[in-house]
mmCIF file of C-alpha atoms in Angstrom:
data_model
loop_
_atom_site.group_PDB
_atom_site.id
_atom_site.type_symbol
_atom_site.label_atom_id
_atom_site.label_comp_id
_atom_site.label_asym_id
_atom_site.label_seq_id
_atom_site.Cartn_x
_atom_site.Cartn_y
_atom_site.Cartn_z
ATOM 1 C CA MET A 21 43.338 14.820 -111.858
ATOM 2 C CA SER A 22 44.033 16.476 -108.589
ATOM 3 C CA ASN A 23 44.980 19.736 -110.309
ATOM 4 C CA LEU A 24 42.542 19.587 -113.309
ATOM 5 C CA LYS A 25 39.495 21.156 -113.185
ATOM 6 C CA ASN A 26 38.176 20.507 -116.949
ATOM 7 C CA TYR A 27 38.408 17.539 -118.944
ATOM 8 C CA ILE A 28 37.206 13.793 -120.332
ATOM 9 C CA PHE A 29 37.779 10.564 -118.083
ATOM 10 C CA THR A 30 36.665 7.531 -119.240
ATOM 11 C CA SER A 31 35.872 4.265 -117.341
ATOM 12 C CA GLU A 32 34.827 0.079 -118.095
ATOM 13 C CA SER A 33 33.295 -2.434 -116.240
ATOM 14 C CA VAL A 34 32.845 -6.159 -117.194
ATOM 15 C CA SER A 35 29.879 -8.548 -115.792
ATOM 16 C CA GLU A 36 30.532 -11.682 -114.355
ATOM 17 C CA GLY A 37 29.745 -13.503 -117.139
ATOM 18 C CA HIS A 38 33.324 -11.889 -118.326
ATOM 19 C CA PRO A 39 36.152 -15.058 -118.017
ATOM 20 C CA ASP A 40 38.068 -13.427 -115.454
ATOM 21 C CA LYS A 41 35.314 -12.325 -113.878
ATOM 22 C CA VAL A 42 34.441 -16.415 -113.933
ATOM 23 C CA CYS A 43 37.826 -17.124 -112.145
ATOM 24 C CA ASP A 44 36.810 -14.374 -109.469
ATOM 25 C CA ARG A 45 33.609 -15.816 -108.768
ATOM 26 C CA ILE A 46 35.031 -19.337 -108.861
ATOM 27 C CA SER A 47 38.278 -18.071 -106.180
ATOM 28 C CA ASP A 48 35.832 -15.969 -103.870
ATOM 29 C CA MET A 49 34.217 -18.850 -103.772
ATOM 30 C CA VAL A 50 36.853 -21.495 -102.548
ATOM 31 C CA VAL A 51 37.127 -18.604 -100.013
ATOM 32 C CA ASP A 52 34.143 -18.605 -98.255
ATOM 33 C CA THR A 53 33.801 -22.020 -98.761
ATOM 34 C CA TYR A 54 36.762 -22.198 -95.379
ATOM 35 C CA LEU A 55 35.773 -19.270 -93.925
ATOM 36 C CA GLY A 56 32.434 -20.986 -93.526
ATOM 37 C CA LYS A 57 34.382 -23.612 -92.059
ATOM 38 C CA GLU A 58 36.532 -21.726 -89.713
ATOM 39 C CA PRO A 59 36.412 -18.839 -89.786
ATOM 40 C CA GLN A 60 40.516 -18.730 -88.819
ATOM 41 C CA ALA A 61 41.108 -20.685 -92.512
ATOM 42 C CA ARG A 62 44.046 -18.788 -94.836
ATOM 43 C CA VAL A 63 43.133 -19.097 -98.772
ATOM 44 C CA ALA A 64 45.348 -17.884 -101.247
ATOM 45 C CA CYS A 65 43.203 -19.218 -104.278
ATOM 46 C CA GLU A 66 43.910 -19.126 -108.001
ATOM 47 C CA THR A 67 41.825 -20.155 -110.679
ATOM 48 C CA LEU A 68 42.111 -20.647 -115.038
ATOM 49 C CA THR A 69 39.600 -21.130 -117.035
ATOM 50 C CA THR A 70 39.168 -22.242 -120.678
ATOM 51 C CA THR A 71 36.357 -24.170 -123.211
ATOM 52 C CA ASN A 72 35.070 -26.479 -121.031
ATOM 53 C CA LYS A 73 37.923 -26.650 -119.167
ATOM 54 C CA VAL A 74 38.527 -24.725 -114.951
ATOM 55 C CA VAL A 75 42.145 -25.263 -112.966
ATOM 56 C CA LEU A 76 42.957 -24.155 -109.425
ATOM 57 C CA ALA A 77 45.635 -23.263 -108.364
ATOM 58 C CA GLY A 78 47.018 -21.802 -104.572
ATOM 59 C CA GLU A 79 47.259 -22.581 -100.480
ATOM 60 C CA THR A 80 44.758 -22.894 -97.814
ATOM 61 C CA ARG A 81 45.134 -23.764 -93.516
ATOM 62 C CA GLY A 82 41.942 -24.682 -92.492
ATOM 63 C CA PRO A 83 39.435 -27.586 -92.334
ATOM 64 C CA ASP A 84 39.844 -30.302 -95.228
ATOM 65 C CA ILE A 85 37.512 -29.366 -97.991
ATOM 66 C CA ASN A 86 37.278 -32.940 -99.926
ATOM 67 C CA LYS A 87 37.816 -31.827 -103.393
ATOM 68 C CA ASP A 88 34.620 -33.176 -105.104
ATOM 69 C CA GLU A 89 32.903 -30.688 -102.831
ATOM 70 C CA LEU A 90 35.029 -28.159 -104.061
ATOM 71 C CA ILE A 91 34.255 -29.248 -107.265
ATOM 72 C CA SER A 92 30.463 -29.413 -107.558
ATOM 73 C CA LYS A 93 30.621 -25.751 -106.446
ATOM 74 C CA VAL A 94 32.968 -24.930 -108.966
ATOM 75 C CA ARG A 95 29.351 -25.731 -111.451
ATOM 76 C CA ASP A 96 27.275 -23.977 -108.696
ATOM 77 C CA CYS A 97 29.010 -20.620 -109.538
ATOM 78 C CA ILE A 98 29.264 -21.463 -113.574
ATOM 79 C CA LYS A 99 25.279 -22.091 -113.049
ATOM 80 C CA ASP A 100 24.333 -19.474 -111.551
ATOM 81 C CA ILE A 101 26.685 -17.185 -113.548
ATOM 82 C CA GLY A 102 24.574 -18.569 -116.622
ATOM 83 C CA TYR A 103 26.147 -20.486 -118.689
ATOM 84 C CA ASP A 104 25.220 -23.801 -120.518
ATOM 85 C CA GLN A 105 26.467 -22.856 -123.898
ATOM 86 C CA ASP A 106 28.617 -25.508 -126.150
ATOM 87 C CA GLY A 107 32.190 -24.621 -125.854
ATOM 88 C CA PHE A 108 31.343 -23.920 -121.213
ATOM 89 C CA THR A 109 28.622 -24.962 -119.490
ATOM 90 C CA TRP A 110 27.451 -25.886 -116.078
ATOM 91 C CA ARG A 111 26.101 -29.308 -117.129
ATOM 92 C CA ASP A 112 29.656 -31.147 -117.686
ATOM 93 C CA VAL A 113 31.962 -28.786 -118.126
ATOM 94 C CA THR A 114 34.799 -31.395 -119.870
ATOM 95 C CA LYS A 115 37.533 -30.812 -117.290
ATOM 96 C CA ILE A 116 37.725 -29.587 -113.553
ATOM 97 C CA GLU A 117 41.072 -29.674 -111.634
ATOM 98 C CA SER A 118 41.882 -28.740 -108.495
ATOM 99 C CA HIS A 119 45.847 -28.036 -107.518
ATOM 100 C CA LEU A 120 45.504 -26.795 -103.647
ATOM 101 C CA HIS A 121 47.758 -26.879 -101.109
ATOM 102 C CA SER A 122 49.319 -26.140 -97.326
ATOM 103 C CA GLN A 123 49.816 -22.691 -96.877
ATOM 104 C CA SER A 124 53.890 -22.273 -97.132
ATOM 105 C CA ALA A 125 54.900 -22.469 -93.221
ATOM 106 C CA ASP A 126 57.421 -19.334 -93.562
ATOM 107 C CA ILE A 127 53.993 -16.989 -94.451
ATOM 108 C CA ALA A 128 52.645 -19.106 -91.970
ATOM 109 C CA MET A 129 54.747 -18.104 -89.143
ATOM 110 C CA GLY A 130 55.261 -14.244 -90.133
ATOM 111 C CA VAL A 131 51.526 -13.740 -90.252
ATOM 112 C CA ASP A 132 50.583 -16.090 -87.238
ATOM 113 C CA SER A 133 50.765 -14.492 -83.741
ATOM 114 C CA SER A 134 52.500 -15.604 -80.782
ATOM 115 C CA GLY A 135 54.027 -14.335 -77.469
ATOM 116 C CA ASN A 136 54.387 -10.332 -77.693
ATOM 117 C CA LYS A 137 53.376 -10.674 -81.048
ATOM 118 C CA ASP A 138 50.327 -10.229 -82.778
ATOM 119 C CA GLU A 139 49.122 -11.515 -86.203
ATOM 120 C CA GLY A 140 51.044 -9.891 -88.763
ATOM 121 C CA ALA A 141 49.811 -8.408 -92.419
ATOM 122 C CA GLY A 142 50.217 -11.522 -95.432
ATOM 123 C CA ASP A 143 52.427 -9.669 -97.395
ATOM 124 C CA GLN A 144 54.152 -6.431 -97.661
ATOM 125 C CA GLY A 145 52.360 -3.788 -99.950
ATOM 126 C CA ILE A 146 50.301 -0.540 -100.400
ATOM 127 C CA MET A 147 46.916 0.272 -100.578
ATOM 128 C CA PHE A 148 44.904 2.887 -102.036
ATOM 129 C CA GLY A 149 40.970 3.859 -101.465
ATOM 130 C CA TYR A 150 39.024 6.669 -102.682
ATOM 131 C CA ALA A 151 35.544 8.322 -102.092
ATOM 132 C CA CYS A 152 34.335 11.085 -103.117
ATOM 133 C CA LYS A 153 30.499 13.109 -104.010
ATOM 134 C CA GLU A 154 29.696 12.837 -107.432
ATOM 135 C CA THR A 155 27.792 9.437 -106.817
ATOM 136 C CA GLU A 156 24.825 9.312 -103.977
ATOM 137 C CA ALA A 157 27.746 5.787 -103.320
ATOM 138 C CA LEU A 158 30.825 8.301 -103.212
ATOM 139 C CA MET A 159 32.266 6.598 -105.940
ATOM 140 C CA PRO A 160 33.505 8.198 -109.556
ATOM 141 C CA ALA A 161 30.575 8.409 -111.290
ATOM 142 C CA PRO A 162 31.742 6.844 -114.916
ATOM 143 C CA ILE A 163 32.893 3.588 -112.864
ATOM 144 C CA HIS A 164 29.470 3.753 -110.736
ATOM 145 C CA TYR A 165 27.131 4.013 -114.247
ATOM 146 C CA SER A 166 28.936 1.506 -115.933
ATOM 147 C CA HIS A 167 28.875 -0.993 -113.498
ATOM 148 C CA LYS A 168 25.281 -0.763 -113.084
ATOM 149 C CA ILE A 169 24.915 -0.872 -116.960
ATOM 150 C CA LEU A 170 25.703 -4.595 -116.710
ATOM 151 C CA ARG A 171 24.729 -5.452 -113.027
ATOM 152 C CA LEU A 172 21.174 -4.671 -114.505
ATOM 153 C CA MET A 173 20.982 -6.401 -117.391
ATOM 154 C CA ALA A 174 22.148 -9.481 -115.622
ATOM 155 C CA GLN A 175 19.375 -9.316 -112.765
ATOM 156 C CA ASP A 176 16.770 -8.932 -115.808
ATOM 157 C CA ARG A 177 18.611 -11.722 -117.838
ATOM 158 C CA LYS A 178 18.843 -14.018 -115.023
ATOM 159 C CA SER A 179 15.079 -12.824 -113.843
ATOM 160 C CA GLY A 180 13.736 -14.228 -117.455
ATOM 161 C CA ASN A 181 13.200 -10.255 -118.824
ATOM 162 C CA LEU A 182 16.085 -10.349 -120.975
ATOM 163 C CA ASN A 183 16.316 -12.624 -123.591
ATOM 164 C CA GLY A 184 18.680 -12.776 -126.724
ATOM 165 C CA VAL A 185 21.609 -11.679 -124.556
ATOM 166 C CA GLU A 186 24.508 -13.962 -122.956
ATOM 167 C CA PRO A 187 26.584 -13.844 -120.024
ATOM 168 C CA ASP A 188 29.839 -11.888 -121.085
ATOM 169 C CA SER A 189 29.574 -8.115 -121.814
ATOM 170 C CA LYS A 190 31.517 -5.041 -121.238
ATOM 171 C CA SER A 191 30.227 -1.809 -120.593
ATOM 172 C CA GLN A 192 32.250 1.527 -120.776
ATOM 173 C CA ILE A 193 31.610 5.713 -120.219
ATOM 174 C CA THR A 194 32.929 8.708 -120.973
ATOM 175 C CA ILE A 195 32.066 11.712 -118.748
ATOM 176 C CA GLU A 196 33.579 15.205 -119.105
ATOM 177 C CA TYR A 197 34.394 16.976 -116.108
ATOM 178 C CA LYS A 198 33.332 20.674 -115.796
ATOM 179 C CA ASP A 199 34.656 22.636 -112.533
ATOM 180 C CA GLY A 200 35.692 19.593 -111.100
ATOM 181 C CA LYS A 201 32.441 17.948 -111.451
ATOM 182 C CA PRO A 202 30.327 15.522 -114.278
ATOM 183 C CA SER A 203 28.647 17.408 -116.694
ATOM 184 C CA ALA A 204 27.611 15.568 -119.413
ATOM 185 C CA VAL A 205 27.846 12.083 -120.707
ATOM 186 C CA LYS A 206 30.058 11.827 -124.164
ATOM 187 C CA SER A 207 30.304 7.745 -124.836
ATOM 188 C CA VAL A 208 28.443 5.165 -123.942
ATOM 189 C CA VAL A 209 29.514 1.285 -124.700
ATOM 190 C CA ILE A 210 28.472 -1.982 -124.324
ATOM 191 C CA SER A 211 29.566 -4.844 -125.955
ATOM 192 C CA THR A 212 27.142 -7.869 -124.484
ATOM 193 C CA GLN A 213 27.193 -12.001 -126.125
ATOM 194 C CA HIS A 214 23.894 -12.870 -127.693
ATOM 195 C CA SER A 215 22.295 -15.672 -129.247
ATOM 196 C CA LYS A 216 23.029 -16.537 -132.531
ATOM 197 C CA ASP A 217 19.502 -15.755 -132.838
ATOM 198 C CA ILE A 218 19.340 -12.610 -132.894
ATOM 199 C CA ASN A 219 20.964 -9.589 -134.810
ATOM 200 C CA LEU A 220 22.085 -6.412 -134.816
ATOM 201 C CA ALA A 221 19.764 -4.266 -134.433
ATOM 202 C CA LYS A 222 17.550 -6.538 -131.961
ATOM 203 C CA VAL A 223 20.306 -6.167 -130.246
ATOM 204 C CA LYS A 224 20.584 -2.035 -129.841
ATOM 205 C CA GLU A 225 16.820 -2.936 -128.960
ATOM 206 C CA LEU A 226 17.841 -4.392 -126.223
ATOM 207 C CA CYS A 227 20.172 -2.762 -124.365
ATOM 208 C CA MET A 228 19.447 1.311 -125.149
ATOM 209 C CA PRO A 229 16.564 0.856 -122.377
ATOM 210 C CA TYR A 230 20.000 0.076 -119.861
ATOM 211 C CA ILE A 231 21.655 3.190 -120.719
ATOM 212 C CA GLU A 232 18.337 4.992 -119.902
ATOM 213 C CA LYS A 233 18.151 3.162 -116.195
ATOM 214 C CA SER A 234 21.861 3.474 -115.128
ATOM 215 C CA ILE A 235 22.192 6.774 -116.125
ATOM 216 C CA PRO A 236 21.061 10.001 -114.516
ATOM 217 C CA LYS A 237 19.215 11.737 -117.224
ATOM 218 C CA ASN A 238 21.462 15.435 -116.161
ATOM 219 C CA LEU A 239 24.024 13.599 -117.546
ATOM 220 C CA LEU A 240 22.890 11.470 -120.371
ATOM 221 C CA GLY A 241 21.102 15.289 -121.938
ATOM 222 C CA ASN A 242 21.610 15.114 -125.940
ATOM 223 C CA LEU A 243 23.763 12.211 -125.795
ATOM 224 C CA ASP A 244 24.256 12.265 -129.417
ATOM 225 C CA GLU A 245 22.740 8.360 -130.574
ATOM 226 C CA ASN A 246 26.139 7.689 -132.899
ATOM 227 C CA GLU A 247 27.697 8.246 -129.358
ATOM 228 C CA ILE A 248 25.919 5.239 -128.296
ATOM 229 C CA TYR A 249 28.647 1.998 -128.793
ATOM 230 C CA ILE A 250 26.831 -1.146 -128.799
ATOM 231 C CA ASN A 251 28.863 -4.430 -130.269
ATOM 232 C CA PRO A 252 30.390 -2.253 -132.549
ATOM 233 C CA THR A 253 32.447 -5.206 -134.782
ATOM 234 C CA GLY A 254 29.017 -5.699 -135.247
ATOM 235 C CA ASN A 255 28.767 -9.690 -133.604
ATOM 236 C CA PHE A 256 29.311 -11.514 -129.913
ATOM 237 C CA VAL A 257 28.477 -14.503 -130.476
ATOM 238 C CA ILE A 258 31.116 -16.590 -128.956
ATOM 239 C CA GLY A 259 32.216 -15.387 -125.191
ATOM 240 C CA GLY A 260 32.652 -16.293 -121.699
ATOM 241 C CA PRO A 261 35.149 -18.779 -121.548
ATOM 242 C CA ASP A 262 34.925 -20.570 -124.708
ATOM 243 C CA GLY A 263 36.226 -16.951 -126.274
ATOM 244 C CA ASP A 264 38.907 -15.403 -124.603
ATOM 245 C CA SER A 265 40.796 -17.144 -121.772
ATOM 246 C CA GLY A 266 39.801 -16.082 -118.224
ATOM 247 C CA LEU A 267 42.385 -16.011 -115.022
ATOM 248 C CA THR A 268 41.960 -14.455 -111.340
ATOM 249 C CA GLY A 269 43.036 -11.109 -110.602
ATOM 250 C CA ARG A 270 43.395 -9.567 -113.879
ATOM 251 C CA LYS A 271 40.211 -6.959 -113.412
ATOM 252 C CA ILE A 272 41.496 -5.357 -110.519
ATOM 253 C CA ILE A 273 40.295 -1.111 -112.168
ATOM 254 C CA VAL A 274 37.210 -2.722 -113.123
ATOM 255 C CA ASP A 275 37.502 -4.114 -109.283
ATOM 256 C CA THR A 276 37.900 -0.365 -107.663
ATOM 257 C CA TYR A 277 37.673 2.967 -108.757
ATOM 258 C CA GLY A 278 38.075 2.799 -112.923
ATOM 259 C CA GLY A 279 41.315 4.069 -112.769
ATOM 260 C CA ALA A 280 40.306 7.619 -110.739
ATOM 261 C CA ALA A 281 42.831 7.132 -108.008
ATOM 262 C CA PRO A 282 45.876 4.940 -107.621
ATOM 263 C CA HIS A 283 45.472 0.799 -107.747
ATOM 264 C CA GLY A 284 48.158 -0.102 -105.040
ATOM 265 C CA GLY A 285 48.810 -3.786 -107.457
ATOM 266 C CA GLY A 286 47.555 -6.210 -105.223
ATOM 267 C CA ALA A 287 44.244 -8.074 -106.620
ATOM 268 C CA PHE A 288 41.501 -9.180 -104.194
ATOM 269 C CA SER A 289 39.655 -12.340 -105.120
ATOM 270 C CA GLY A 290 41.022 -15.520 -103.556
ATOM 271 C CA LYS A 291 42.223 -14.528 -100.837
ATOM 272 C CA ASP A 292 41.072 -14.772 -97.413
ATOM 273 C CA PRO A 293 41.291 -11.516 -94.686
ATOM 274 C CA THR A 294 44.901 -11.944 -93.135
ATOM 275 C CA LYS A 295 45.305 -11.261 -97.333
ATOM 276 C CA VAL A 296 46.089 -7.068 -96.537
ATOM 277 C CA ASP A 297 45.633 -6.785 -100.665
ATOM 278 C CA ARG A 298 42.151 -7.643 -99.558
ATOM 279 C CA SER A 299 41.609 -6.433 -96.198
ATOM 280 C CA ALA A 300 43.828 -3.163 -96.223
ATOM 281 C CA ALA A 301 42.190 -2.023 -99.470
ATOM 282 C CA TYR A 302 39.021 -2.087 -97.844
ATOM 283 C CA ALA A 303 40.016 -0.566 -95.015
ATOM 284 C CA SER A 304 41.033 2.310 -97.056
ATOM 285 C CA ARG A 305 37.994 2.778 -98.343
ATOM 286 C CA TYR A 306 35.768 2.878 -95.445
ATOM 287 C CA VAL A 307 38.583 5.424 -93.672
ATOM 288 C CA ALA A 308 37.984 7.219 -97.472
ATOM 289 C CA LYS A 309 34.278 7.532 -97.322
ATOM 290 C CA ASN A 310 33.897 8.469 -93.579
ATOM 291 C CA VAL A 311 35.626 10.926 -94.303
ATOM 292 C CA VAL A 312 34.068 12.941 -96.983
ATOM 293 C CA ALA A 313 30.911 11.509 -95.462
ATOM 294 C CA SER A 314 31.374 14.108 -92.618
ATOM 295 C CA GLY A 315 31.521 16.724 -95.265
ATOM 296 C CA ILE A 316 35.134 17.777 -94.228
ATOM 297 C CA ALA A 317 35.894 16.884 -98.037
ATOM 298 C CA ASP A 318 34.484 16.138 -101.557
ATOM 299 C CA LYS A 319 36.865 13.691 -101.675
ATOM 300 C CA CYS A 320 39.806 11.257 -99.722
ATOM 301 C CA LEU A 321 42.481 9.351 -101.126
ATOM 302 C CA ILE A 322 43.826 7.259 -98.239
ATOM 303 C CA GLN A 323 47.468 5.286 -98.548
ATOM 304 C CA LEU A 324 48.179 3.071 -96.608
ATOM 305 C CA ALA A 325 52.037 0.531 -96.353
ATOM 306 C CA TYR A 326 52.614 -3.043 -94.895
ATOM 307 C CA ALA A 327 55.427 -5.956 -93.726
ATOM 308 C CA ILE A 328 54.779 -9.377 -94.007
ATOM 309 C CA GLY A 329 54.440 -10.193 -90.150
ATOM 310 C CA VAL A 330 54.886 -6.469 -89.092
ATOM 311 C CA SER A 331 51.002 -5.708 -87.855
ATOM 312 C CA LYS A 332 51.401 -1.533 -87.883
ATOM 313 C CA PRO A 333 50.723 -0.492 -91.147
ATOM 314 C CA LEU A 334 54.259 1.338 -91.825
ATOM 315 C CA SER A 335 52.573 4.992 -93.176
ATOM 316 C CA ILE A 336 49.034 6.401 -93.444
ATOM 317 C CA TYR A 337 49.010 8.758 -96.704
ATOM 318 C CA VAL A 338 45.679 11.430 -96.793
ATOM 319 C CA ASP A 339 45.045 13.774 -100.026
ATOM 320 C CA LEU A 340 41.797 15.608 -99.569
ATOM 321 C CA PHE A 341 43.088 17.634 -102.818
ATOM 322 C CA ALA A 342 42.639 20.998 -100.996
ATOM 323 C CA ASN A 343 46.324 22.322 -100.629
ATOM 324 C CA ASP A 344 45.850 22.418 -96.977
ATOM 325 C CA GLU A 345 48.643 20.003 -95.185
ATOM 326 C CA GLU A 346 47.090 21.075 -91.890
ATOM 327 C CA LYS A 347 43.878 19.252 -92.597
ATOM 328 C CA ASN A 348 45.180 16.771 -93.103
ATOM 329 C CA ARG A 349 47.949 16.305 -90.781
ATOM 330 C CA HIS A 350 44.601 16.637 -88.471
ATOM 331 C CA VAL A 351 42.474 13.869 -90.673
ATOM 332 C CA GLU A 352 45.537 11.963 -90.753
ATOM 333 C CA LYS A 353 46.399 12.552 -86.271
ATOM 334 C CA LEU A 354 41.799 11.154 -85.902
ATOM 335 C CA ILE A 355 43.075 8.153 -88.280
ATOM 336 C CA ASN A 356 45.370 7.246 -85.875
ATOM 337 C CA GLU A 357 43.123 7.836 -83.040
ATOM 338 C CA ASN A 358 40.501 5.828 -83.567
ATOM 339 C CA PHE A 359 40.871 2.947 -86.881
ATOM 340 C CA ASP A 360 42.365 0.011 -85.779
ATOM 341 C CA LEU A 361 44.527 -0.545 -88.884
ATOM 342 C CA SER A 362 46.482 -3.145 -87.710
ATOM 343 C CA PRO A 363 45.224 -6.293 -90.186
ATOM 344 C CA ARG A 364 43.833 -7.932 -86.935
ATOM 345 C CA GLY A 365 42.110 -4.375 -86.041
ATOM 346 C CA ILE A 366 40.586 -4.172 -89.577
ATOM 347 C CA ARG A 367 39.102 -8.084 -90.334
ATOM 348 C CA GLU A 368 37.416 -7.459 -86.262
ATOM 349 C CA MET A 369 36.512 -3.420 -87.357
ATOM 350 C CA LEU A 370 34.650 -4.706 -90.367
ATOM 351 C CA GLY A 371 33.655 -8.054 -89.547
ATOM 352 C CA LEU A 372 35.877 -9.578 -92.291
ATOM 353 C CA ASN A 373 36.056 -13.538 -91.254
ATOM 354 C CA LYS A 374 33.708 -14.816 -92.992
ATOM 355 C CA ALA A 375 31.990 -16.033 -95.893
ATOM 356 C CA ILE A 376 31.274 -12.627 -97.779
ATOM 357 C CA TYR A 377 32.914 -12.542 -100.553
ATOM 358 C CA GLN A 378 31.347 -14.309 -104.159
ATOM 359 C CA LYS A 379 29.179 -11.088 -104.260
ATOM 360 C CA THR A 380 32.425 -8.439 -104.648
ATOM 361 C CA ALA A 381 33.850 -10.572 -107.210
ATOM 362 C CA ALA A 382 31.762 -8.644 -109.908
ATOM 363 C CA TYR A 383 30.092 -4.990 -110.294
ATOM 364 C CA GLY A 384 32.906 -4.098 -107.751
ATOM 365 C CA HIS A 385 33.877 -4.377 -104.377
ATOM 366 C CA PHE A 386 32.704 -0.106 -103.940
ATOM 367 C CA GLY A 387 30.122 1.815 -103.233
ATOM 368 C CA ARG A 388 27.471 -1.742 -102.793
ATOM 369 C CA GLU A 389 24.446 -0.798 -99.737
ATOM 370 C CA PRO A 390 26.189 -3.116 -96.782
ATOM 371 C CA GLU A 391 23.614 -6.632 -96.322
ATOM 372 C CA SER A 392 22.666 -7.972 -93.075
ATOM 373 C CA ASP A 393 24.777 -10.971 -93.147
ATOM 374 C CA GLY A 394 27.649 -8.456 -92.961
ATOM 375 C CA SER A 395 29.509 -8.020 -96.781
ATOM 376 C CA PHE A 396 29.887 -4.523 -97.656
ATOM 377 C CA SER A 397 30.689 -3.663 -94.339
ATOM 378 C CA TRP A 398 33.204 -1.862 -95.355
ATOM 379 C CA GLU A 399 30.757 0.576 -97.400
ATOM 380 C CA LYS A 400 29.331 2.157 -93.973
ATOM 381 C CA THR A 401 29.566 5.703 -93.084
ATOM 382 C CA ASP A 402 29.226 4.717 -89.818
ATOM 383 C CA LYS A 403 32.702 7.068 -88.073
ATOM 384 C CA SER A 404 31.794 10.245 -89.908
ATOM 385 C CA SER A 405 31.356 11.442 -87.334
ATOM 386 C CA VAL A 406 34.876 10.815 -85.850
ATOM 387 C CA PHE A 407 35.997 13.756 -88.758
ATOM 388 C CA SER A 408 32.932 15.871 -88.274
ATOM 389 C CA LYS A 409 33.675 16.890 -85.459
#
């Protein structure tokens, strides 16, 4: 996309009630439970859901957590999301299984610090961070507005201001770009689970205001009603894990930039911050956002690479999309001088050893507002002066 000026681009989002997002939420609940009791705990938790069944699997190291406590918290997650349906309900999910076990001693040996060895990365891999000036959140417009539609719908559904709509939903926005900037929305798709008591016309009536609330008027313009697709299958009563099984980590593009930037392939949810799949992706977003916030570039892509057990990143790649190698090298030098991108350095810089992860599990890990409890710290622009000097 870097060489294109005029094009059409689409991104999708899914709600917290999507089966995969239910799993992400539960896996991040496990991370928060362990970190809440021991900030240095290690967690790698995968979750599977289907009709009235939840299965946890993975590795942990840290405090002894009673299995019944975790099962109770799984129910709390399901209740908060809003599932109380015959095929999936917080009241009596008939089977919740936990198969969590101790972390591999070989992995622990590579990650732990000892003697003169600093903490190493929890795995090898590549991570990308991206920022651009398309929105105030410095996120690509299609994914940003797709998230907003579903987030506002969920807020109103939970508060009782949106009745008849159930937790499982998706959105998708197509935007036309001119001269590299968002020009007009070309289509909007919303598919939402609904109660059997309302018809398609009512679903459309309920959803339309959220399109208008979420997308700026200058982009909506005179969008043709024929290009607004609400529940195009016609009926969506059976949904959530009852309609489709869910797994942790299957919505990695929804979680990041909606396809507008590369992805290293590693999922975030269910992983403690020694796993660079998560922490280095947050750090690379933090760096990219501060570069763009400084005003020296309209968009920035950062890639970091790591090896398991090695503390320093193997490489740092910078692309400012300006065909200016000297400027890229200058920014790379500033990153090296001002950001500690070792696993330990990232966790300390962004305060990641906290129970802050459940709220990241839906509506994107990026483009959110930093909160007082330390969540979304990677969205701060407190180091933009590093690049603007």
